[in-house]
Short mmCIF file of C-alpha atoms and ligand atoms in Angstrom, two decimals:
data_model
loop_
_atom_site.label_atom_id
_atom_site.label_comp_id
_atom_site.label_asym_id
_atom_site.label_seq_id
_atom_site.Cartn_x
_atom_site.Cartn_y
_atom_site.Cartn_z
CA MET M 1 -4.85 1.81 -19.94
CA ILE M 2 -8.48 0.76 -20.43
CA ARG M 3 -10.85 3.73 -20.65
CA ASN M 4 -12.57 4.47 -17.31
CA MET M 5 -10.03 2.31 -15.51
CA LYS M 6 -9.95 3.49 -11.89
CA THR M 7 -6.57 4.19 -10.34
CA ILE M 8 -5.55 3.36 -6.77
CA SER M 9 -2.56 4.34 -4.63
CA VAL M 10 -1.48 2.35 -1.58
CA ILE M 11 0.24 3.64 1.56
CA GLY M 12 1.63 0.81 3.71
CA LEU M 13 2.91 -2.24 1.82
CA GLY M 14 2.79 -4.80 4.63
CA ASN M 15 0.63 -7.89 5.05
CA ARG M 16 -2.69 -6.15 4.61
CA GLY M 17 -1.78 -3.68 1.89
CA THR M 18 -0.17 -6.30 -0.32
CA GLU M 19 -3.06 -8.72 0.19
CA TYR M 20 -5.56 -6.11 -1.01
CA MET M 21 -3.29 -5.21 -3.93
CA GLY M 22 -3.10 -8.88 -4.90
CA PHE M 23 -6.90 -9.15 -4.97
CA ILE M 24 -7.21 -6.02 -7.10
CA LYS M 25 -4.75 -7.42 -9.62
CA ALA M 26 -6.25 -10.91 -9.59
CA PHE M 27 -9.97 -10.10 -9.64
CA HIS M 28 -10.46 -6.51 -10.80
CA SER M 29 -7.77 -5.82 -13.39
CA LYS M 30 -10.38 -4.74 -15.96
CA LYS M 31 -11.72 -2.03 -13.68
CA ALA M 32 -8.90 -0.86 -11.43
CA LYS M 33 -5.12 -0.59 -11.34
CA ILE M 34 -2.56 0.18 -8.66
CA VAL M 35 -0.61 3.22 -9.86
CA ALA M 36 1.42 4.52 -6.91
CA LEU M 37 2.99 3.17 -3.75
CA CYS M 38 4.19 4.71 -0.51
CA ASP M 39 6.08 3.04 2.34
CA ILE M 40 8.77 4.20 4.75
CA SER M 41 10.62 0.95 4.04
CA GLN M 42 12.77 0.95 0.88
CA GLN M 43 12.83 -2.85 1.11
CA ALA M 44 9.01 -2.92 0.94
CA LEU M 45 8.98 -0.63 -2.10
CA ASP M 46 11.68 -2.70 -3.81
CA ASP M 47 9.81 -5.95 -3.10
CA VAL M 48 6.36 -4.79 -4.14
CA ALA M 49 6.80 -2.21 -6.95
CA PRO M 50 8.04 -4.67 -9.65
CA LYS M 51 5.06 -6.98 -9.11
CA PHE M 52 2.71 -4.13 -10.02
CA SER M 53 4.95 -2.44 -12.59
CA ILE M 54 5.07 0.80 -10.64
CA PRO M 55 7.62 3.24 -12.11
CA LYS M 56 10.21 4.90 -9.87
CA ASP M 57 8.47 8.29 -10.01
CA LYS M 58 5.34 6.73 -8.51
CA GLN M 59 7.18 5.16 -5.56
CA PHE M 60 7.26 7.32 -2.43
CA ILE M 61 9.40 6.79 0.66
CA SER M 62 7.38 9.15 2.87
CA THR M 63 3.80 10.32 3.13
CA GLU M 64 5.10 13.90 2.86
CA SER M 65 6.53 13.24 -0.62
CA PHE M 66 3.40 11.29 -1.60
CA PHE M 67 0.91 13.99 -0.57
CA ALA M 68 3.11 16.75 -2.03
CA LYS M 69 2.01 15.47 -5.47
CA GLY M 70 -1.65 16.24 -4.69
CA VAL M 71 -4.36 13.78 -5.73
CA ILE M 72 -2.70 11.30 -8.08
CA SER M 73 -5.31 8.51 -8.17
CA ASP M 74 -9.06 7.98 -7.93
CA ALA M 75 -8.76 6.10 -4.65
CA LEU M 76 -6.34 5.48 -1.82
CA ILE M 77 -5.71 2.50 0.45
CA ILE M 78 -4.12 3.24 3.84
CA SER M 79 -2.76 0.08 5.42
CA THR M 80 0.00 1.28 7.74
CA GLN M 81 0.16 0.42 11.44
CA ASP M 82 -2.50 1.63 13.87
CA ALA M 83 -0.73 4.65 15.36
CA SER M 84 -0.27 6.35 11.98
CA HIS M 85 -3.87 6.00 10.70
CA TYR M 86 -5.14 9.32 12.03
CA GLU M 87 -2.38 11.57 10.66
CA ILE M 88 -2.21 9.88 7.26
CA THR M 89 -5.99 9.80 6.79
CA LYS M 90 -6.34 13.44 7.81
CA GLN M 91 -3.68 14.37 5.27
CA ALA M 92 -5.43 12.29 2.61
CA LEU M 93 -8.75 14.03 3.25
CA LEU M 94 -7.14 17.48 3.28
CA THR M 95 -5.31 16.67 0.04
CA GLY M 96 -8.64 15.87 -1.59
CA TYR M 97 -8.89 12.06 -1.89
CA LYS M 98 -12.58 11.13 -2.22
CA TYR M 99 -12.40 7.34 -1.86
CA ILE M 100 -10.27 6.05 1.00
CA LEU M 101 -10.04 2.51 2.31
CA LEU M 102 -8.51 2.64 5.79
CA GLU M 103 -7.41 -0.28 7.92
CA LYS M 104 -8.92 -0.65 11.35
CA PRO M 105 -8.66 0.56 14.06
CA VAL M 106 -9.10 4.18 13.05
CA SER M 107 -7.63 5.50 16.28
CA GLY M 108 -7.62 4.79 20.00
CA ASN M 109 -8.49 8.44 20.63
CA LYS M 110 -12.13 9.43 20.30
CA ALA M 111 -11.41 13.06 19.37
CA GLU M 112 -9.32 11.79 16.44
CA TYR M 113 -11.83 9.37 14.92
CA ILE M 114 -14.66 11.87 15.33
CA GLU M 115 -12.53 14.52 13.63
CA LEU M 116 -11.90 12.16 10.70
CA ARG M 117 -15.60 11.30 10.44
CA ASP M 118 -16.54 14.98 10.35
CA LEU M 119 -13.73 15.89 7.97
CA ALA M 120 -14.79 13.13 5.56
CA LYS M 121 -18.33 14.52 5.60
CA GLU M 122 -17.13 18.09 5.10
CA LYS M 123 -14.95 17.07 2.14
CA GLY M 124 -17.60 14.83 0.59
CA ALA M 125 -15.25 11.86 0.85
CA LEU M 126 -16.14 8.22 1.43
CA LEU M 127 -13.92 6.88 4.19
CA ILE M 128 -14.39 3.12 4.36
CA ILE M 129 -12.98 1.10 7.26
CA CYS M 130 -11.82 -2.49 6.75
CA HIS M 131 -14.37 -4.32 8.89
CA VAL M 132 -13.85 -7.30 6.65
CA LEU M 133 -16.08 -9.74 8.52
CA ARG M 134 -19.25 -7.88 7.56
CA TYR M 135 -18.53 -8.69 3.93
CA SER M 136 -18.31 -12.46 4.41
CA ASN M 137 -21.14 -14.73 3.31
CA TYR M 138 -21.35 -16.18 6.81
CA TYR M 139 -21.93 -12.92 8.70
CA GLY M 140 -24.00 -11.59 5.81
CA LYS M 141 -26.30 -14.60 6.20
CA ILE M 142 -26.63 -14.02 9.95
CA LYS M 143 -27.56 -10.39 9.32
CA GLU M 144 -30.07 -11.43 6.62
CA ILE M 145 -31.77 -13.92 8.97
CA ILE M 146 -31.97 -11.38 11.79
CA SER M 147 -33.37 -8.71 9.44
CA SER M 148 -35.98 -11.15 8.09
CA GLY M 149 -37.46 -11.42 11.59
CA GLN M 150 -37.27 -15.24 11.61
CA ILE M 151 -35.73 -15.42 15.09
CA GLY M 152 -37.86 -12.52 16.36
CA ASP M 153 -36.37 -9.63 18.32
CA ILE M 154 -32.81 -10.12 19.57
CA VAL M 155 -32.76 -10.72 23.32
CA SER M 156 -29.09 -11.53 23.79
CA ILE M 157 -25.84 -12.25 21.96
CA ASN M 158 -22.99 -14.30 23.32
CA HIS M 159 -19.97 -13.85 21.04
CA THR M 160 -16.50 -15.27 21.61
CA GLU M 161 -13.32 -14.30 19.79
CA ASN M 162 -10.91 -17.20 20.26
CA VAL M 163 -7.70 -15.53 19.15
CA GLY M 164 -5.56 -18.70 19.22
CA TYR M 165 -2.62 -19.08 21.63
CA PHE M 166 -0.01 -18.86 18.82
CA HIS M 167 -1.68 -15.88 17.16
CA PHE M 168 -2.00 -14.08 20.47
CA ALA M 169 1.68 -14.65 21.25
CA HIS M 170 2.70 -13.54 17.75
CA SER M 171 0.68 -10.33 17.60
CA PHE M 172 -0.11 -9.28 21.16
CA VAL M 173 2.90 -10.48 23.16
CA ARG M 174 5.88 -10.37 20.80
CA GLY M 175 4.50 -8.37 17.91
CA ASN M 176 3.02 -5.11 16.68
CA TRP M 177 0.08 -4.95 19.05
CA HIS M 178 1.83 -5.83 22.34
CA ASP M 179 1.89 -2.27 23.71
CA GLU M 180 -1.36 -0.36 24.00
CA PHE M 181 0.48 2.97 23.98
CA ALA M 182 2.34 2.24 20.72
CA SER M 183 -0.76 0.73 19.07
CA THR M 184 -4.12 0.30 20.85
CA PRO M 185 -5.62 -1.89 23.63
CA SER M 186 -6.26 -5.48 22.48
CA ILE M 187 -10.03 -5.06 22.79
CA LEU M 188 -9.86 -2.35 20.12
CA ALA M 189 -7.07 -3.81 17.98
CA LYS M 190 -8.47 -7.35 17.86
CA CYS M 191 -12.14 -6.97 18.65
CA CYS M 192 -13.38 -3.79 17.00
CA HIS M 193 -14.56 -6.24 14.30
CA ASP M 194 -16.57 -8.22 16.86
CA LEU M 195 -18.03 -5.11 18.46
CA ASP M 196 -18.90 -3.84 14.99
CA LEU M 197 -20.70 -7.11 14.19
CA ILE M 198 -22.65 -7.08 17.45
CA ALA M 199 -23.76 -3.46 16.94
CA TRP M 200 -24.66 -4.25 13.30
CA PHE M 201 -26.76 -7.27 14.32
CA VAL M 202 -28.60 -5.47 17.13
CA ASP M 203 -29.10 -2.30 15.06
CA SER M 204 -29.94 -0.12 18.06
CA PRO M 205 -27.76 2.41 19.91
CA CYS M 206 -25.56 0.96 22.65
CA LYS M 207 -26.54 2.43 26.03
CA THR M 208 -24.08 1.05 28.58
CA VAL M 209 -20.86 -0.95 28.58
CA SER M 210 -19.02 -2.71 31.38
CA SER M 211 -15.90 -4.81 31.18
CA VAL M 212 -13.38 -6.88 33.11
CA GLY M 213 -10.10 -8.31 31.88
CA GLU M 214 -6.38 -8.31 32.46
CA LEU M 215 -3.00 -9.56 31.36
CA ILE M 216 -2.96 -12.74 33.38
CA HIS M 217 -0.48 -15.10 31.76
CA PHE M 218 2.26 -13.50 29.67
CA ARG M 219 4.20 -12.08 32.62
CA LYS M 220 7.66 -12.83 33.95
CA GLU M 221 6.36 -14.49 37.14
CA ASN M 222 4.78 -17.19 34.95
CA ALA M 223 7.99 -18.10 33.12
CA PRO M 224 8.75 -21.83 33.49
CA GLN M 225 11.87 -22.88 35.33
CA GLY M 226 14.93 -22.64 33.10
CA ALA M 227 13.39 -20.06 30.74
CA ALA M 228 15.78 -17.57 29.14
CA ASP M 229 14.88 -14.24 27.60
CA ARG M 230 15.17 -15.74 24.08
CA CYS M 231 13.98 -19.16 22.87
CA MET M 232 17.22 -19.78 20.93
CA GLY M 233 19.33 -18.20 23.66
CA GLY M 234 19.85 -21.02 26.12
CA CYS M 235 16.24 -21.63 27.19
CA LYS M 236 15.97 -24.93 29.06
CA ALA M 237 12.16 -24.99 29.04
CA ARG M 238 11.70 -25.06 25.26
CA LYS M 239 10.81 -28.72 24.87
CA ASN M 240 7.46 -28.37 26.58
CA CYS M 241 6.75 -24.77 25.72
CA PRO M 242 4.01 -24.23 23.08
CA TYR M 243 5.41 -20.75 22.45
CA ASP M 244 8.93 -21.90 21.47
CA ALA M 245 9.65 -19.62 18.51
CA GLU M 246 11.65 -22.19 16.53
CA ARG M 247 8.75 -24.62 16.79
CA LEU M 248 6.15 -21.97 15.95
CA TYR M 249 7.93 -20.45 12.97
CA ILE M 250 10.01 -23.29 11.58
CA THR M 251 9.45 -26.86 12.71
CA ASP M 252 5.79 -27.23 13.62
CA PRO M 253 3.98 -28.79 10.64
CA PHE M 254 0.72 -26.99 11.36
CA TYR M 255 2.39 -23.63 11.01
CA LYS M 256 4.36 -24.72 7.99
CA ALA M 257 1.07 -25.47 6.29
CA LYS M 258 -1.09 -22.60 7.43
CA PHE M 259 0.55 -19.73 9.18
CA VAL M 260 4.25 -19.33 9.04
CA LYS M 261 4.63 -18.57 5.33
CA TYR M 262 2.22 -15.71 5.77
CA MET M 263 4.09 -14.41 8.80
CA GLN M 264 7.72 -14.78 7.71
CA ARG M 265 7.70 -11.36 6.11
CA THR M 266 6.71 -9.88 9.46
CA LEU M 267 9.65 -11.64 11.10
CA THR M 268 12.32 -10.59 8.63
CA GLY M 269 10.92 -7.50 6.85
CA LYS M 270 11.64 -9.21 3.50
CA ALA M 271 9.24 -10.74 0.98
CA LYS M 272 11.50 -13.71 0.16
CA ASN M 273 13.19 -15.59 2.97
CA SER M 274 15.59 -18.47 3.34
CA LYS M 275 15.51 -20.67 6.42
CA ALA M 276 18.67 -18.86 7.57
CA ASP M 277 16.83 -15.52 7.41
CA VAL M 278 14.07 -16.86 9.65
CA VAL M 279 16.54 -18.42 12.10
CA ASP M 280 18.41 -15.13 12.26
CA ALA M 281 15.14 -13.29 12.94
CA ILE M 282 14.30 -15.69 15.75
CA ARG M 283 17.80 -15.45 17.24
CA ASN M 284 17.90 -11.67 17.13
CA GLY M 285 14.46 -10.18 16.47
CA ASP M 286 11.29 -9.52 18.46
CA TYR M 287 9.64 -12.80 17.49
CA GLY M 288 12.30 -14.94 19.19
CA ARG M 289 11.78 -13.36 22.60
CA CYS M 290 10.43 -15.46 25.45
CA VAL M 291 6.70 -14.72 25.76
CA TYR M 292 7.17 -14.35 29.52
CA TYR M 293 9.90 -11.72 29.20
CA CYS M 294 8.40 -9.32 26.64
CA ASP M 295 7.48 -5.70 27.32
CA ASN M 296 3.81 -6.44 26.59
CA ASN M 297 0.96 -4.77 28.45
CA VAL M 298 -2.31 -5.56 26.60
CA CYS M 299 -5.01 -7.80 28.12
CA ASP M 300 -4.85 -11.48 27.20
CA HIS M 301 -8.53 -11.94 28.04
CA GLN M 302 -11.39 -9.52 28.41
CA LEU M 303 -15.16 -9.68 28.75
CA VAL M 304 -17.41 -6.85 27.59
CA THR M 305 -21.09 -6.57 28.48
CA MET M 306 -23.33 -4.28 26.44
CA THR M 307 -26.93 -3.12 26.79
CA PHE M 308 -28.76 -1.58 23.84
CA GLU M 309 -31.65 0.87 23.68
CA ASN M 310 -34.01 -1.76 22.23
CA GLY M 311 -33.43 -3.95 25.31
CA ALA M 312 -30.98 -6.41 23.71
CA LYS M 313 -27.92 -7.43 25.73
CA ALA M 314 -24.60 -8.78 24.48
CA VAL M 315 -21.43 -10.27 25.88
CA LEU M 316 -18.14 -10.38 24.02
CA ASN M 317 -15.49 -12.76 25.33
CA MET M 318 -12.00 -12.16 23.90
CA ASN M 319 -9.44 -14.76 24.92
CA GLY M 320 -5.90 -15.47 23.84
CA PHE M 321 -5.75 -19.10 24.90
CA SER M 322 -7.70 -21.25 22.43
CA ASP M 323 -6.00 -23.99 20.43
CA LYS M 324 -7.55 -22.72 17.19
CA MET M 325 -8.50 -19.29 15.88
CA PHE M 326 -12.27 -19.07 15.58
CA ARG M 327 -15.27 -17.00 16.50
CA GLU M 328 -18.40 -18.44 18.10
CA CYS M 329 -21.71 -16.64 18.19
CA HIS M 330 -25.00 -17.52 19.87
CA ILE M 331 -27.81 -15.12 19.04
CA VAL M 332 -31.00 -15.57 21.00
CA GLY M 333 -34.24 -14.07 19.70
CA THR M 334 -37.84 -14.12 20.93
CA LYS M 335 -38.80 -16.73 18.28
CA GLY M 336 -35.59 -18.72 17.83
CA GLU M 337 -31.83 -18.81 17.98
CA LEU M 338 -28.75 -18.89 15.77
CA ILE M 339 -25.62 -20.77 16.71
CA GLY M 340 -22.51 -20.23 14.61
CA TYR M 341 -18.91 -21.43 14.66
CA GLY M 342 -17.62 -19.47 11.70
CA THR M 343 -17.80 -22.42 9.33
CA LYS M 344 -21.16 -23.85 10.46
CA LEU M 345 -24.41 -22.08 11.20
CA LYS M 346 -27.48 -23.62 12.81
CA MET M 347 -30.90 -22.06 13.25
CA ARG M 348 -33.47 -23.29 15.75
CA ILE M 349 -36.91 -21.78 15.46
CA PHE M 350 -38.88 -22.69 18.57
CA GLY M 351 -41.34 -25.52 17.84
CA SER M 352 -39.55 -26.50 14.59
CA ARG M 353 -36.73 -28.86 13.71
CA PRO M 354 -33.23 -27.30 13.85
CA LYS M 355 -31.83 -26.33 10.44
CA ASN M 356 -28.28 -26.14 9.18
CA ILE M 357 -27.97 -22.91 7.25
CA SER M 358 -25.83 -22.78 4.14
CA PHE M 359 -24.24 -19.48 3.36
CA GLY M 360 -22.83 -19.62 -0.14
CA PRO M 361 -20.19 -21.56 -1.99
CA VAL M 362 -17.09 -19.84 -0.65
CA SER M 363 -15.96 -20.64 2.85
CA LEU M 364 -12.29 -19.82 3.12
CA GLY M 365 -10.29 -19.99 6.35
CA GLY M 366 -9.84 -16.96 8.62
CA HIS M 367 -11.32 -13.81 7.14
CA VAL M 368 -9.83 -14.14 3.66
CA GLU M 369 -13.29 -14.41 2.11
CA GLY M 370 -14.33 -11.18 3.86
CA ASP M 371 -11.09 -9.54 2.67
CA ILE M 372 -11.83 -10.49 -0.94
CA ARG M 373 -15.41 -9.21 -0.74
CA LEU M 374 -14.35 -6.00 1.01
CA VAL M 375 -12.02 -5.24 -1.90
CA SER M 376 -14.78 -6.09 -4.40
CA GLY M 377 -17.14 -3.75 -2.53
CA PHE M 378 -14.55 -0.95 -2.57
CA ILE M 379 -13.96 -1.37 -6.32
CA LYS M 380 -17.71 -1.27 -6.97
CA LEU M 381 -17.93 1.85 -4.87
CA ILE M 382 -15.24 3.72 -6.80
CA CYS M 383 -16.82 2.56 -10.07
CA ASP M 384 -20.18 4.04 -8.96
CA GLU M 385 -21.80 0.60 -8.92
CA ILE M 386 -23.06 0.90 -5.34
CA THR M 387 -25.79 3.36 -4.52
CA ASP M 388 -26.98 2.01 -1.17
CA LEU M 389 -24.30 2.46 1.49
CA LYS M 390 -26.39 0.78 4.22
CA ASP M 391 -24.10 -2.19 4.74
CA ILE M 392 -20.84 -0.54 3.67
CA THR M 393 -18.53 0.03 6.61
CA THR M 394 -18.13 3.78 6.42
CA ILE M 395 -16.51 5.59 9.32
CA ASP M 396 -19.98 6.48 10.65
CA ALA M 397 -20.57 2.79 11.38
CA THR M 398 -17.08 2.33 12.81
CA VAL M 399 -17.50 5.04 15.42
CA ILE M 400 -19.93 2.77 17.32
CA SER M 401 -17.48 -0.14 17.65
CA HIS M 402 -14.68 2.21 18.69
CA ASP M 403 -16.91 3.97 21.25
CA ILE M 404 -17.79 0.59 22.80
CA ALA M 405 -14.14 -0.52 22.89
CA LEU M 406 -13.00 2.69 24.58
CA ALA M 407 -15.88 2.51 27.08
CA ALA M 408 -14.87 -1.11 27.80
CA GLU M 409 -11.33 0.03 28.58
CA GLU M 410 -12.61 2.80 30.84
CA SER M 411 -14.84 0.35 32.67
CA ARG M 412 -12.11 -2.28 32.98
CA LYS M 413 -9.64 0.21 34.40
CA ASN M 414 -12.25 1.28 36.94
CA GLY M 415 -13.15 -2.12 38.34
CA GLY M 416 -15.86 -2.97 35.79
CA ILE M 417 -18.23 -0.06 36.49
CA PRO M 418 -20.92 0.53 33.84
CA ILE M 419 -20.10 3.34 31.42
CA THR M 420 -22.97 5.20 29.77
CA LEU M 421 -22.40 6.06 26.11
N1 NAD U 501 -8.95 -5.67 8.75
C1 NAD U 501 -8.36 -6.67 9.39
O1 NAD U 501 -8.96 -7.70 9.61
C2 NAD U 501 -6.95 -6.53 9.86
C3 NAD U 501 -6.20 -7.66 10.17
C4 NAD U 501 -4.88 -7.48 10.58
C5 NAD U 501 -4.35 -6.20 10.69
N2 NAD U 501 -5.14 -5.12 10.42
C6 NAD U 501 -4.63 -3.75 10.52
O2 NAD U 501 -3.98 -3.44 9.29
C7 NAD U 501 -2.92 -2.50 9.51
C8 NAD U 501 -1.67 -3.00 8.80
O3 NAD U 501 -1.31 -4.24 9.35
P1 NAD U 501 -0.17 -5.14 8.68
O4 NAD U 501 -0.16 -6.42 9.39
O5 NAD U 501 -0.32 -5.10 7.21
O6 NAD U 501 1.11 -4.28 9.10
P2 NAD U 501 2.59 -4.42 8.52
O7 NAD U 501 3.46 -4.01 9.64
O8 NAD U 501 2.78 -5.73 7.86
O9 NAD U 501 2.62 -3.31 7.36
C9 NAD U 501 2.62 -1.94 7.60
C10 NAD U 501 3.43 -1.28 6.50
O10 NAD U 501 3.29 0.12 6.64
C11 NAD U 501 4.56 0.73 6.49
N3 NAD U 501 4.51 2.01 7.20
C12 NAD U 501 4.55 2.22 8.54
N4 NAD U 501 4.42 3.53 8.82
C13 NAD U 501 4.31 4.16 7.62
C14 NAD U 501 4.15 5.51 7.24
N5 NAD U 501 4.10 6.49 8.15
N6 NAD U 501 4.06 5.80 5.93
C15 NAD U 501 4.12 4.82 4.99
N7 NAD U 501 4.27 3.52 5.30
C16 NAD U 501 4.36 3.19 6.60
C17 NAD U 501 5.53 -0.27 7.07
O11 NAD U 501 6.85 -0.06 6.61
C18 NAD U 501 4.93 -1.58 6.58
O12 NAD U 501 5.42 -1.94 5.31
C19 NAD U 501 -2.79 -2.35 11.01
O13 NAD U 501 -3.40 -1.16 11.42
C20 NAD U 501 -3.54 -3.54 11.57
O14 NAD U 501 -4.12 -3.30 12.83
C21 NAD U 501 -6.41 -5.27 9.98
#
């Protein structure tokens, strides 16, 4: 091993964990190496370990067996599902890990994320949360323009998270985030990134939050005539249903190109899949259920209004019904405004001609660019190449987004009353 090579262990070898591991291997192999893996799925260990040459004695089938070895690497990535983040991170901090990259959300319980924040401080550990969007060139450019004072003081922000009808059905109706009690409410699971961005842009404490929203569409009373509880189980409404699982995961050319390959592992639990595996998953697994007959309970749309101590106001609109997945942001300042669609950014300074703003050479779809830069930032951090943590998403920064999301839920469940933070 190269001298001073930093070592990293990973707990949770799903979509996120393996993506981060891939970036470390592809872009940082001179500085860092994955040395140990932990997952409760033997299939996941068997699929992933050979790609990273991880020996048997560094593969762990439970967090208990992993932590029993003490600190075995310089850094740790925790990329398991939401409900396990608190326990695993607490154990990691108590074991003595000093650099931890934890997937969002930290927890849907305030006492838990505050405890982790305080424990990290007490142990002198850096607990970094994967708010990947902050690391993208696009949002970095927005922050830079706001900080430069060009648009003056922020008066209001109107930010929309268009989740995409197919993505919403996949994740929040059929999938891992359909039940707020097993994971977290959709405003926290999907939009803690957006709330984090808004708080980062405004850079002033949030004073009050109010919210309305509900689960309006994905309910049994909205099932079309002839619908069955599974798409490939005698449904007579499939032809005109945009949520038909066979179409989404197999036949639709859009998904073939962009989405389904990435998601097949989620459907089957296996890294390599034949068409028969996917068909079997749709016939028998969660992702072939009719979207109107799932046991989902999270909101499919929600609005959150925020007021900040410096007088700025913001509205976040989360909706699960757009044709495409994209975020829109309109930031209004006293001297000008910024209008962004994720791939395009326009600035209008009052009294001047509007300007298209370029934000660097890389503009990848979704938040892949942010993912890559987050990993680069984490590697720099463990290699002592970052001294200023101002724009690094430590748990201290995350607490704000989580506080707003929980206040939004409290408000929503109480008829939209304002909640003071
Ligand atoms: N930062 C982002 O933009 C972003 C995007 C999507 C998802 N996420 C978050 O990332 C996390 C992981 O999501 P994913 O899609 O990779 O999930 P996944 O289901 O694909 O992977 C989770 C993996 O963790 C393993 N696991 C579960 N419990 C475990 C435990 N107790 N110990 C060890 N391994 C365990 C599972 O077997 C699985 O392999 C979630 O919390 C999710 O909310 C973040």
